Coordinates of C-alpha atoms and ligand atoms in Angstrom, one line a residue:
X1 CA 11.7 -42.9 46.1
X2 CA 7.8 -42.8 45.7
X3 CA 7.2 -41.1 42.7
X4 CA 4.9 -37.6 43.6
X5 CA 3.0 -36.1 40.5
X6 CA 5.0 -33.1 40.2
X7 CA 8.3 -34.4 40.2
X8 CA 7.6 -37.8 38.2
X9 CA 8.9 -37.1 34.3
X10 CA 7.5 -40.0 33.2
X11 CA 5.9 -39.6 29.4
X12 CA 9.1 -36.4 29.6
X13 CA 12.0 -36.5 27.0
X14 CA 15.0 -35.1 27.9
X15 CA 18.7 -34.4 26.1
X16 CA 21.1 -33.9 28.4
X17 CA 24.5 -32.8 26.8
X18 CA 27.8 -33.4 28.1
X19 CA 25.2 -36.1 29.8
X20 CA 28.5 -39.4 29.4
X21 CA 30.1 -38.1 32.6
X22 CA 30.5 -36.0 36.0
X23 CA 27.7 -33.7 36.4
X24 CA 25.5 -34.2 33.3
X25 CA 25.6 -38.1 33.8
X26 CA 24.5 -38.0 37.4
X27 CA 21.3 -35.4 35.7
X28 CA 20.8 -38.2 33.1
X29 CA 20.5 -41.0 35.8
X30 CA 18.3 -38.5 38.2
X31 CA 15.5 -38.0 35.3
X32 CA 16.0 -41.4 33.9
X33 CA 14.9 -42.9 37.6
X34 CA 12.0 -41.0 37.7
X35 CA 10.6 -42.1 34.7
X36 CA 11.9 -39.6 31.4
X37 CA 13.3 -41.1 28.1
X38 CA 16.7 -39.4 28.3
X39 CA 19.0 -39.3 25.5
X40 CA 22.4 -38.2 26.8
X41 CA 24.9 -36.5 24.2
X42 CA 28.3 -36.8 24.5
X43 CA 31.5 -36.3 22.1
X44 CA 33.2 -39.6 23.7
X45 CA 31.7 -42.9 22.8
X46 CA 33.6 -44.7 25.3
X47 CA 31.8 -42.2 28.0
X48 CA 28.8 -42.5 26.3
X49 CA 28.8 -46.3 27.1
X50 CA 29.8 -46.2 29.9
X51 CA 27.0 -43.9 31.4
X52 CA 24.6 -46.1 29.5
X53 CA 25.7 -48.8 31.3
X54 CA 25.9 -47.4 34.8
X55 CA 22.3 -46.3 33.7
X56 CA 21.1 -49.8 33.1
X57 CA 22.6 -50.6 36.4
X58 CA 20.2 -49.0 38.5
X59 CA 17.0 -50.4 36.2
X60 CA 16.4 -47.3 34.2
X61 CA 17.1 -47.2 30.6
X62 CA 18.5 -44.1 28.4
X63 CA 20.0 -43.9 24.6
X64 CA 22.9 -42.0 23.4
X65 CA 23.9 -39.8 20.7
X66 CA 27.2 -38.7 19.9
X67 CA 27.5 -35.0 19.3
X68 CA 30.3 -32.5 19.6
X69 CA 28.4 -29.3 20.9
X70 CA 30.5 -27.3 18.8
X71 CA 29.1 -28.4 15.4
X72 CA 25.5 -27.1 14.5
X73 CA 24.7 -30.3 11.8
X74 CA 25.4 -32.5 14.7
X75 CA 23.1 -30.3 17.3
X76 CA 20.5 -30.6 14.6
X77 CA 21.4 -34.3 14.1
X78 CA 20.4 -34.5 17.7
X79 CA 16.9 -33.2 17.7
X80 CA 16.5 -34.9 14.5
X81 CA 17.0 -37.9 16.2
X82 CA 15.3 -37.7 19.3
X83 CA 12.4 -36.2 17.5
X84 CA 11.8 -39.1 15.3
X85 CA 12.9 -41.7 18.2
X86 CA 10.9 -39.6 20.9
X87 CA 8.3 -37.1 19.5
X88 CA 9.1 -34.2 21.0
X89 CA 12.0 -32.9 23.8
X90 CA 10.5 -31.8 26.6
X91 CA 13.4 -30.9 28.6
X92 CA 17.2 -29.3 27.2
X93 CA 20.0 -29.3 29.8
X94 CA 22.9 -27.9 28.4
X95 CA 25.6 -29.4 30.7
X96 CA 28.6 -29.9 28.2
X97 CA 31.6 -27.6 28.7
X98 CA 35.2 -27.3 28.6
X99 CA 37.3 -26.1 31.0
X100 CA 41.1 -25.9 31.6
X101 CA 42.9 -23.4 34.5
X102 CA 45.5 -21.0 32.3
X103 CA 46.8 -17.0 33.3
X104 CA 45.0 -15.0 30.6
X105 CA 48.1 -13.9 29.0
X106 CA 48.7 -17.4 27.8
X107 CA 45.2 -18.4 26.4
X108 CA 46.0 -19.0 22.4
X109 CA 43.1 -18.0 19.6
X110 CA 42.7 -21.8 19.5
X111 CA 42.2 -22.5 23.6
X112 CA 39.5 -19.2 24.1
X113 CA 37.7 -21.0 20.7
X114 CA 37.6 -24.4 22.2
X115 CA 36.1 -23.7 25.7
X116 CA 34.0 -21.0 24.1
X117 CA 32.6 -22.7 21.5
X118 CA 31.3 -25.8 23.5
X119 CA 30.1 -23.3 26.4
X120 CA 28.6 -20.5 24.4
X121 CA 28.2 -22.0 21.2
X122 CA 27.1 -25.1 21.9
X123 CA 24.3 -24.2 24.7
X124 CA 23.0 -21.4 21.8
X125 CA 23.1 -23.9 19.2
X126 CA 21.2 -27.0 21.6
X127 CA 18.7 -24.1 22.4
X128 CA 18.1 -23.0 19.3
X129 CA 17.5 -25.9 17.6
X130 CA 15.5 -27.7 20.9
X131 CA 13.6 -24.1 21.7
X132 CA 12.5 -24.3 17.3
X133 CA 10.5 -28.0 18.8
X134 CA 9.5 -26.5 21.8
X135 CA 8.3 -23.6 20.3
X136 CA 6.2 -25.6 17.8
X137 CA 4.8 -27.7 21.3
X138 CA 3.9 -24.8 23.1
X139 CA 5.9 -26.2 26.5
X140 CA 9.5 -27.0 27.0
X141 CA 12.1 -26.4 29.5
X142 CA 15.4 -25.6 29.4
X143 CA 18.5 -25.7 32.1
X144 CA 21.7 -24.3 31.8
X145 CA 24.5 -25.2 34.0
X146 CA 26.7 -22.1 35.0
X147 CA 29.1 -21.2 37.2
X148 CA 28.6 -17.9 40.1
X149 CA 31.9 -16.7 38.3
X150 CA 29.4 -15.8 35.4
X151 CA 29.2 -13.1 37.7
X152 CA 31.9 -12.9 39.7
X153 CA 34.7 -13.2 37.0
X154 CA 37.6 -15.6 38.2
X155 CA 41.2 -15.5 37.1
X156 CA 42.6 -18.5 35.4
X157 CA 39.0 -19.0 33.4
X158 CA 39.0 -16.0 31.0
X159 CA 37.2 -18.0 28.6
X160 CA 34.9 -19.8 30.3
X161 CA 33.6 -17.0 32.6
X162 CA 33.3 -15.0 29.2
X163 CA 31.4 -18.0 27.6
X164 CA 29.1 -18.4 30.8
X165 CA 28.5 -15.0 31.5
X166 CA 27.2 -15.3 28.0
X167 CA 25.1 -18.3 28.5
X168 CA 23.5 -16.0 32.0
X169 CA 22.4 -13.4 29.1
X170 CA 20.9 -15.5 26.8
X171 CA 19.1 -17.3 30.1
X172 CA 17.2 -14.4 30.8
X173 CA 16.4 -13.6 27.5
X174 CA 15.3 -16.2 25.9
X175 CA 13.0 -16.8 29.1
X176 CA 11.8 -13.3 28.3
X177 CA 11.2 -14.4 24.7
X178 CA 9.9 -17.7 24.7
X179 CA 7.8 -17.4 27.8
X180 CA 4.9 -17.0 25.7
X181 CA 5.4 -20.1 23.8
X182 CA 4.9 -22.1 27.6
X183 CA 8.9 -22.4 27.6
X184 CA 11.0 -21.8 30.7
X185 CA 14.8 -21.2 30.7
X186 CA 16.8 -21.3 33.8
X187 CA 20.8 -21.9 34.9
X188 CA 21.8 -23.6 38.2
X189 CA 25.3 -22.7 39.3
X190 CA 27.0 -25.5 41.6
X191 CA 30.2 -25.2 43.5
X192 CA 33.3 -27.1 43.3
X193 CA 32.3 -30.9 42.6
X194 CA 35.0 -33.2 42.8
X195 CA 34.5 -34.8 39.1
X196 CA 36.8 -36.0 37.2
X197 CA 36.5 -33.6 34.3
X198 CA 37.0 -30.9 36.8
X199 CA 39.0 -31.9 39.3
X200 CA 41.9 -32.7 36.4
X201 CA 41.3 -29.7 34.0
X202 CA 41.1 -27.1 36.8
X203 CA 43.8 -28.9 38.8
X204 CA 42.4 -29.6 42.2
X205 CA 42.7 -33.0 42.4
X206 CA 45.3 -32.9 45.2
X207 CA 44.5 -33.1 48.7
X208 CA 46.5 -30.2 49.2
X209 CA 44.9 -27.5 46.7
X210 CA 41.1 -29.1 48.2
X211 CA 42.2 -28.4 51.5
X212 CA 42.9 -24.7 50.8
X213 CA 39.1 -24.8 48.3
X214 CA 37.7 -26.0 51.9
X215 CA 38.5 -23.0 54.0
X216 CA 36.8 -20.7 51.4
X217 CA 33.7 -22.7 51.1
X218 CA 31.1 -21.4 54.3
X219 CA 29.6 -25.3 54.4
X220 CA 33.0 -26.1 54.2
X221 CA 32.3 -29.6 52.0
X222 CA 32.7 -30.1 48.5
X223 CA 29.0 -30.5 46.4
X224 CA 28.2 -33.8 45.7
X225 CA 27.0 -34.8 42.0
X226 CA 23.9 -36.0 43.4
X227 CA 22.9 -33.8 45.5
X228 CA 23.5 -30.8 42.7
X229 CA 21.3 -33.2 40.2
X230 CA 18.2 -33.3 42.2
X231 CA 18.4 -29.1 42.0
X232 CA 18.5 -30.0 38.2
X233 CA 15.4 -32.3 38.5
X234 CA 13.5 -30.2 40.3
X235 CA 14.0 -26.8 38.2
X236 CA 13.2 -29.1 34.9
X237 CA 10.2 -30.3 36.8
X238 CA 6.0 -28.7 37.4
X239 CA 7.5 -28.0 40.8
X240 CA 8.8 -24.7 39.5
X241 CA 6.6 -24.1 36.7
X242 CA 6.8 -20.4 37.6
X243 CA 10.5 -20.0 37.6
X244 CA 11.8 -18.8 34.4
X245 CA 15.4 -16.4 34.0
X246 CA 16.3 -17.1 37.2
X247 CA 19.6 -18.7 38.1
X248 CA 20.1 -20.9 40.9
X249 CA 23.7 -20.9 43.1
X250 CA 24.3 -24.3 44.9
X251 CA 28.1 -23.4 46.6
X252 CA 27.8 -23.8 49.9
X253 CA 28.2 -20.3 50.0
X254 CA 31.4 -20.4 48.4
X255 CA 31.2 -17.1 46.2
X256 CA 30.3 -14.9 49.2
X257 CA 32.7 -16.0 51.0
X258 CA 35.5 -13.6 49.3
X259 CA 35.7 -10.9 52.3
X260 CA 38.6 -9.2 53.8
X261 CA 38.3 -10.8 57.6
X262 CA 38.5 -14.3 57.0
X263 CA 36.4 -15.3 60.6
Ligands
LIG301 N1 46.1 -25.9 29.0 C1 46.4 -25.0 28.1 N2 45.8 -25.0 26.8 C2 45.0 -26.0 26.6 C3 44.6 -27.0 27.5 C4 45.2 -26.9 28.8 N3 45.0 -27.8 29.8 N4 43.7 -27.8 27.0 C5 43.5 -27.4 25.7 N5 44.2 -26.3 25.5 C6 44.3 -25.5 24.2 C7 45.2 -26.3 23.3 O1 46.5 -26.0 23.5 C8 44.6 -25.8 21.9 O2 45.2 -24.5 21.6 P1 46.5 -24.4 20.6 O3 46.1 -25.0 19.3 O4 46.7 -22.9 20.5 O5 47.6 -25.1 21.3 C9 43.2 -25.5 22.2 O6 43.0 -25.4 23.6 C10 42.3 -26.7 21.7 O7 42.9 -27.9 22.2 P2 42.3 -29.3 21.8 O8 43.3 -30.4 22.4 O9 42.1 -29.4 20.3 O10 41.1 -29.3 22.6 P3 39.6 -29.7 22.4 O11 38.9 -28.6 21.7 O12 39.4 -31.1 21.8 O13 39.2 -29.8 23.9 C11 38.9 -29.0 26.1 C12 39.7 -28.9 24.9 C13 39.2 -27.9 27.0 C14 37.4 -28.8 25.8 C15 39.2 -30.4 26.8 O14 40.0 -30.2 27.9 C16 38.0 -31.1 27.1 O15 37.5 -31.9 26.3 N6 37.4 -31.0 28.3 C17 36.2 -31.7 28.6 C18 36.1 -31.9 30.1 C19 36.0 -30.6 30.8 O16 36.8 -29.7 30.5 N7 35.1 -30.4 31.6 C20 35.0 -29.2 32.3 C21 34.8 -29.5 33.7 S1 34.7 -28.0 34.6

């Protein structure tokens, strides 16, 4: 691809968390190959690696940093260390998240603490400590993948559609607060990707259980990685420098799709 001016982030830094696999790694190869420094941030070295590599694959280059979401010395770790490698941060996706498919009634203290604390914790600490530089620079961006049951609720993900209906709220207002420091804050909400985080924690990684998403999703395909990564690209880029709070659905109309006649 040509680069255009709006949507080349060359002389842009970028952390992407949860940036070693699925998702976040296909957001960290998208900004790399149009030019940003990316640092991806992952609690797995081994994914770490092998994103880097995949990375350097297809000529762009990126650097790692291993960070459990969770932990607010590492998150400040983090912007430590892209500051003094980097700068400045530009752009914050928080992508990390956890994720596992369980009845409500059988969530322990421990399993609502884990999911929420990497979904809800972690994107408030990444933001805090990111939005502090950005603040200080006068511009920044930041994206926060969600999901539409942020506002739909979902059974089997009490704790994750608590933690990301969370994440919706401080969205909108932290783009309320910050906008006058030149920072926009936005979520994307994809549909069912077949990655392999996902497809293994929320069990649909049979042909069986897909066929059955299928019939519910309107475009009646799956998202692909890629295709949900240049949404990411474009809502951290000046292409939508006057979007801020708003939340993007990418489904295939998947979450309207819930009626009583199924047609
Ligand atoms: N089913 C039921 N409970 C589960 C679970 C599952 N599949 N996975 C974790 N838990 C519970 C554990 O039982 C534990 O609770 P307990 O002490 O009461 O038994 C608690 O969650 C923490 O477990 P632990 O193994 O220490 O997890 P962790 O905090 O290291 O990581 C996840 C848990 C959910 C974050 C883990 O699955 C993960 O790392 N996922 C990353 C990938 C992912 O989920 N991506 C999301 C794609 S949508």
């Amino acid at each position: 691809m040509t680069h255009n001016s709006k949507q080349d982030f060359s002389k842009q830094v970028a952390i992407i968390t949860g940036g070693g696999t699925g998702l976040g790694k296909a957001i960290a190869i998208e900004l790399a190959r149009r030019g940003a420094s990316v640092v991806i941030a992952s609690r797995k070295p081994e994914n770490l690696n092998s994103a880097l590599t995949e990375i350097v694959k297809q000529n762009s280059s990126a650097t790692s940093f291993q960070v459990d979401v969770r932990k607010p010395d590492q998150v400040k770790a983090l912007v430590e260390f892209t500051k003094s490698k980097f700068g400045k941060i530009d752009i914050l996706v928080n992508n990390a998240a956890g994720n596992f498919l369980i009845p409500s009634e059988k969530l322990s203290p421990n399993g609502w603490d884990s999911v929420v604390g990497i979904v809800l914790n972690g994107t408030w600490y990444c933001s805090s400590f990111c939005g502090q530089e950005m603040i200080k620079q006068k511009s920044g961006t930041i994206l926060n993948i969600i999901a539409t049951y942020a506002w739909t609720g979902a059974p089997g993900v009490v704790h994750s559609a608590s933690a990301k209906a969370g994440v919706l709220a401080m969205t909108r207002t932290l783009a309320a607060e910050w906008g006058k420091y030149n920072i926009r804050v936005n979520a994307l909400a994809p549909g069912i990707m077949i990655t392999e985080g996902a497809s293994k924690n929320l069990l649909f990684d049979t042909e069986d259980v897909q066929e059955k998403i299928l019939k519910k999703i309107p475009l009646n395909r799956f998202a692909d990685v890629n295709e949900i990564a240049k949404l990411a690209a474009f809502l951290c880029s000046e292409d939508a420098s006057y979007i801020t709070g708003d939340t993007m659905t990418a489904d295939g109309g998947r979450w309207l799709s819930n009626g009583i006649l199924s047609l």
